[in-house]
mmCIF file of C-alpha atoms in Angstrom:
data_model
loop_
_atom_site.group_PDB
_atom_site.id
_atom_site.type_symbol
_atom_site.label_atom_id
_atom_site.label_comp_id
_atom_site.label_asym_id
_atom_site.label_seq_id
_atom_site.Cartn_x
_atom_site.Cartn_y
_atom_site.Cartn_z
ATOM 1 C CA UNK A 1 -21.650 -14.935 12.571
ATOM 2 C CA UNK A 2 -24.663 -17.097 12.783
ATOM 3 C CA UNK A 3 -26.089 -19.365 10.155
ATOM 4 C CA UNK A 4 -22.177 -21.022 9.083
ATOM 5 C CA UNK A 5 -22.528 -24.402 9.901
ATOM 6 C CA UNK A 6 -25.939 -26.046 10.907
ATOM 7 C CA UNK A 7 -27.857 -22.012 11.987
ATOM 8 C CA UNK A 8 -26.590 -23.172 15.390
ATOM 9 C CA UNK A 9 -26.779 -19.229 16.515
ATOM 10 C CA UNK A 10 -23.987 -16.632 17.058
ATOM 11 C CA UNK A 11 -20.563 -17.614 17.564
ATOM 12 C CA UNK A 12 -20.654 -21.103 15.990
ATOM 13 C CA UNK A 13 -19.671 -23.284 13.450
ATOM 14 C CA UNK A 14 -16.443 -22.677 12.205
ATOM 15 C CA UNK A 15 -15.386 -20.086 13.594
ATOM 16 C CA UNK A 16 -15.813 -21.232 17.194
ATOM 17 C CA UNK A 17 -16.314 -19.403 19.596
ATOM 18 C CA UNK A 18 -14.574 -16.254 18.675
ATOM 19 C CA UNK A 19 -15.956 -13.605 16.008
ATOM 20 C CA UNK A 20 -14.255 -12.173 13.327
ATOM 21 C CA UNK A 21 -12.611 -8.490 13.827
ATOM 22 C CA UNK A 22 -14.079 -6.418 11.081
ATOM 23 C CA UNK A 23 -13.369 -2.236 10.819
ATOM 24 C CA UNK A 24 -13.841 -0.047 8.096
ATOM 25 C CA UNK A 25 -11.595 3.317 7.995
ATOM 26 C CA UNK A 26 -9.918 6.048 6.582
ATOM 27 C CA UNK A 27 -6.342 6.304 6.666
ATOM 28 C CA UNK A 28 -4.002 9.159 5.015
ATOM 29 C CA UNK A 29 -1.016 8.089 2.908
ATOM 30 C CA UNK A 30 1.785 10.713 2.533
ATOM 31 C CA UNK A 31 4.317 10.434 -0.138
ATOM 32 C CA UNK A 32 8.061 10.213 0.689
ATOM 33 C CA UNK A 33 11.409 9.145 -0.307
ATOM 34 C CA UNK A 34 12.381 7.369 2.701
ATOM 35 C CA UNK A 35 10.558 5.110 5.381
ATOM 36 C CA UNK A 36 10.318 4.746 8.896
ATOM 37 C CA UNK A 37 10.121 6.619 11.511
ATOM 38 C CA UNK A 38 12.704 9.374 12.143
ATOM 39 C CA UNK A 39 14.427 8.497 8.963
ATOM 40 C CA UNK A 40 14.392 12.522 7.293
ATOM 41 C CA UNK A 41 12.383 11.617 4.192
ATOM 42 C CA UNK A 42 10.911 14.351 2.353
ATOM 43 C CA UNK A 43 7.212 14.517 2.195
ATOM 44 C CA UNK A 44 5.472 15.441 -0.509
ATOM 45 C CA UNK A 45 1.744 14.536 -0.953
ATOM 46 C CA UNK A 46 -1.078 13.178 1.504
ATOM 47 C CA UNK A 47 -3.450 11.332 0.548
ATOM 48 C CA UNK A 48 -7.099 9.728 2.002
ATOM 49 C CA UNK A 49 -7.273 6.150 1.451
ATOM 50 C CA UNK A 50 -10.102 3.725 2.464
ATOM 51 C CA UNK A 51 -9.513 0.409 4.360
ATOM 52 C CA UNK A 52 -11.485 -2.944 5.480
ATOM 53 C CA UNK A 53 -10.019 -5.537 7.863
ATOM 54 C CA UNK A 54 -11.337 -8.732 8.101
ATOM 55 C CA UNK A 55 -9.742 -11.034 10.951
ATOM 56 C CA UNK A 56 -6.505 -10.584 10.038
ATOM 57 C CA UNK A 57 -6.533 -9.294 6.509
ATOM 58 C CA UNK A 58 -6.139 -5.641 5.262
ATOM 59 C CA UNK A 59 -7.866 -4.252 2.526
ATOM 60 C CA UNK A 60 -7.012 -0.681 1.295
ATOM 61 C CA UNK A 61 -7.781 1.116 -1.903
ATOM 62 C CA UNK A 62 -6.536 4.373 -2.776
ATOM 63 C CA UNK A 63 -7.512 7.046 -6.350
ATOM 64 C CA UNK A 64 -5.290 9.824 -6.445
ATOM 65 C CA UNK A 65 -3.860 12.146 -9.353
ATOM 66 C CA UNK A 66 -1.553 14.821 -10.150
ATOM 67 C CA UNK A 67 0.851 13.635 -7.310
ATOM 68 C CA UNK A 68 3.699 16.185 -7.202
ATOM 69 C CA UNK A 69 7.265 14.922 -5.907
ATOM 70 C CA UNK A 70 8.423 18.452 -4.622
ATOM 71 C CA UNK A 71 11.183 18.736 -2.102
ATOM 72 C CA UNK A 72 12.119 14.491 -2.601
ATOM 73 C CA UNK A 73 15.860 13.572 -3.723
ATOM 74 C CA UNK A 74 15.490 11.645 -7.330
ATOM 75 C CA UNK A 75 17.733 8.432 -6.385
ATOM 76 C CA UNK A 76 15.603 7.710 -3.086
ATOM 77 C CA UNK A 77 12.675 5.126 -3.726
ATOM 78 C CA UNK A 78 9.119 6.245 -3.999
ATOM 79 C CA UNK A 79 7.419 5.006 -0.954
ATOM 80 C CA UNK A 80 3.896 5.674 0.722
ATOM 81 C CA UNK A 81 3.826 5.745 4.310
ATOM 82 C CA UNK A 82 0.274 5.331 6.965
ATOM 83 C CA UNK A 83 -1.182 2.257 6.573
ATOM 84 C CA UNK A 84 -3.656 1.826 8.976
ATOM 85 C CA UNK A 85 -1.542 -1.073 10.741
ATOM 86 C CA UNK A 86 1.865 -2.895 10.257
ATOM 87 C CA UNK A 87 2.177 -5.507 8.310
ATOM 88 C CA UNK A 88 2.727 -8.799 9.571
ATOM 89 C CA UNK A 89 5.885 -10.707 10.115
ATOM 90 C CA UNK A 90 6.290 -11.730 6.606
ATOM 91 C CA UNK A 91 6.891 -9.252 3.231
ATOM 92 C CA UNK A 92 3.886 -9.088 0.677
ATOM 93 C CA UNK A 93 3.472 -8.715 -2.455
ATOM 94 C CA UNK A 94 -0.213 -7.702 -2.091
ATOM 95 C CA UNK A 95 -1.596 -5.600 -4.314
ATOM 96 C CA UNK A 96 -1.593 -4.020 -7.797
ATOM 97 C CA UNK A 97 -1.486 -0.518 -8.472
ATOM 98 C CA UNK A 98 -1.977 1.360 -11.836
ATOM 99 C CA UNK A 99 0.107 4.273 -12.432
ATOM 100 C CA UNK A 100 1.054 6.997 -14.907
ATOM 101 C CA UNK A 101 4.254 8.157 -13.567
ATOM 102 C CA UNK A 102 4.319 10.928 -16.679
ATOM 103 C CA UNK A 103 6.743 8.433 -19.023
ATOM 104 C CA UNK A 104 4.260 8.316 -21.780
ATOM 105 C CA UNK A 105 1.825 5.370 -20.581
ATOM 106 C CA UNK A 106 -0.114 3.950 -17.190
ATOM 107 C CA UNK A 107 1.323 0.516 -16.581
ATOM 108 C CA UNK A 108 0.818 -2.086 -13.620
ATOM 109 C CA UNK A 109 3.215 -2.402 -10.851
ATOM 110 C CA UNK A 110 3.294 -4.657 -7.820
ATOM 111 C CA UNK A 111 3.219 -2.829 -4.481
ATOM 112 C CA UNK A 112 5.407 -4.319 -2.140
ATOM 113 C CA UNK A 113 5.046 -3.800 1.459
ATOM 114 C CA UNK A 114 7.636 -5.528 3.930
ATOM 115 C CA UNK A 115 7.089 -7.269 6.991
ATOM 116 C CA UNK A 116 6.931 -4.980 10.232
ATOM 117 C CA UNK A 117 6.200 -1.948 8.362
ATOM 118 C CA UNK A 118 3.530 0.460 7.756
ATOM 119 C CA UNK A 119 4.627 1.733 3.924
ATOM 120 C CA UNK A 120 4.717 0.271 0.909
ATOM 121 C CA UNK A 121 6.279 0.956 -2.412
ATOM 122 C CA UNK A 122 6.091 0.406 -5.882
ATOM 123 C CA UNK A 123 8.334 -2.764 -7.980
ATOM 124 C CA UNK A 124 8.490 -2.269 -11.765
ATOM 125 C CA UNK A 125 9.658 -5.501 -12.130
ATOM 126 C CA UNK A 126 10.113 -9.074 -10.746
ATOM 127 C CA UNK A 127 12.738 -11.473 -11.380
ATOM 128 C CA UNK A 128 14.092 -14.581 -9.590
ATOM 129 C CA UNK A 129 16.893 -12.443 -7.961
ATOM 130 C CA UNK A 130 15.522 -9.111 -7.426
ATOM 131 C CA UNK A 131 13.058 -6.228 -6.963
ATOM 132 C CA UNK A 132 13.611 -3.114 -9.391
ATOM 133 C CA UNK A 133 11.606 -0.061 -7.181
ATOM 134 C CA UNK A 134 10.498 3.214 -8.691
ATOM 135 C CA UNK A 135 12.445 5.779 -7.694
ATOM 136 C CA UNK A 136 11.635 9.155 -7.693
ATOM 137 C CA UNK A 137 13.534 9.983 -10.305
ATOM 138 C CA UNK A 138 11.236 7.351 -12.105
ATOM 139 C CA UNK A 139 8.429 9.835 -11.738
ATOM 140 C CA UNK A 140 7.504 13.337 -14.103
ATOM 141 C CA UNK A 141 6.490 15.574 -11.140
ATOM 142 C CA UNK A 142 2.325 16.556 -11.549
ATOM 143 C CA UNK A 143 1.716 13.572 -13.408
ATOM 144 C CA UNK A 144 1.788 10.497 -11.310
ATOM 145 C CA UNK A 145 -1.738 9.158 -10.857
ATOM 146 C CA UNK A 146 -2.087 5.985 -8.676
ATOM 147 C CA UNK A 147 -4.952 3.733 -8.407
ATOM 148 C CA UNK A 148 -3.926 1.110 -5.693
ATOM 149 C CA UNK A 149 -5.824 -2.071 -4.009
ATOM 150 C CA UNK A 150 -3.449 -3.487 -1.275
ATOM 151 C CA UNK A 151 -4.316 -6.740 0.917
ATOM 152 C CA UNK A 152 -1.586 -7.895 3.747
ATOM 153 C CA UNK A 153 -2.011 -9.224 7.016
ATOM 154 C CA UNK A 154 -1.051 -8.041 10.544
#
């Protein structure tokens, strides 16, 4: 990182003397109606997704179609587990994902990924007093498409 402040060589100006971790990737993203590890949830779809971090920051973008929710239980919430590292200590509210969830329409949701975890999932809507998730139920199996660009931090 030369060239920042003053062309004073590598590892100067200000950033110090440290350089800035950067990694691109692949990760795979299965679909599931539980989190965590060990907790039984029924998988349904995997799914290559690309990533960039940046210091701290996380950067992944996913296109997928025709997801199919066979084998999940309808009340459970839709999640996506296998990002390429946990999330940091704090819940985020990172991203925005387009999806057609086979209702009649593609519509924007907020993906929500909490701190300490590696999964994410989907809010339809935000109020001052709570998070409404898309549950499985929530989705017409074969026709959810997702187009999703997630940024946390670890």
């Amino acid at each position: 990182m030369s060239g920042i402040i003053g062309g004073a060589g590598s590892k100067s100006g200000v950033i110090g003397t440290t350089e800035l971790d950067y990694e691109e990737g692949t990760c795979t993203l299965t679909s599931t109606d539980a989190h965590g590890s060990g907790s039984g949830g029924n998988l349904s779809t995997t799914m290559t997704a690309n990533y960039t971090k940046i210091g701290r920051a996380v950067t992944v973008v996913l296109e997928k179609y025709n997801i199919n929710k066979t084998g999940m239980t309808s009340g459970n919430d839709f999640y996506l587990i296998g990002l390429p590292f946990v999330n940091g200590t704090y819940a985020a509210a990172g991203g925005m994902a387009s999806a057609a969830l086979g209702t009649g329409g593609t519509y924007g949701y907020t993906v929500v990924c909490e701190g300490g975890a590696s999964w994410f999932r989907f809010a339809e809507n935000l109020n001052a007093s709570y998070w409404d998730f898309v549950t499985v139920g929530n989705i017409t199996d074969g026709w959810l498409d997702l187009v999703i660009t997630i940024t946390y931090f670890v």
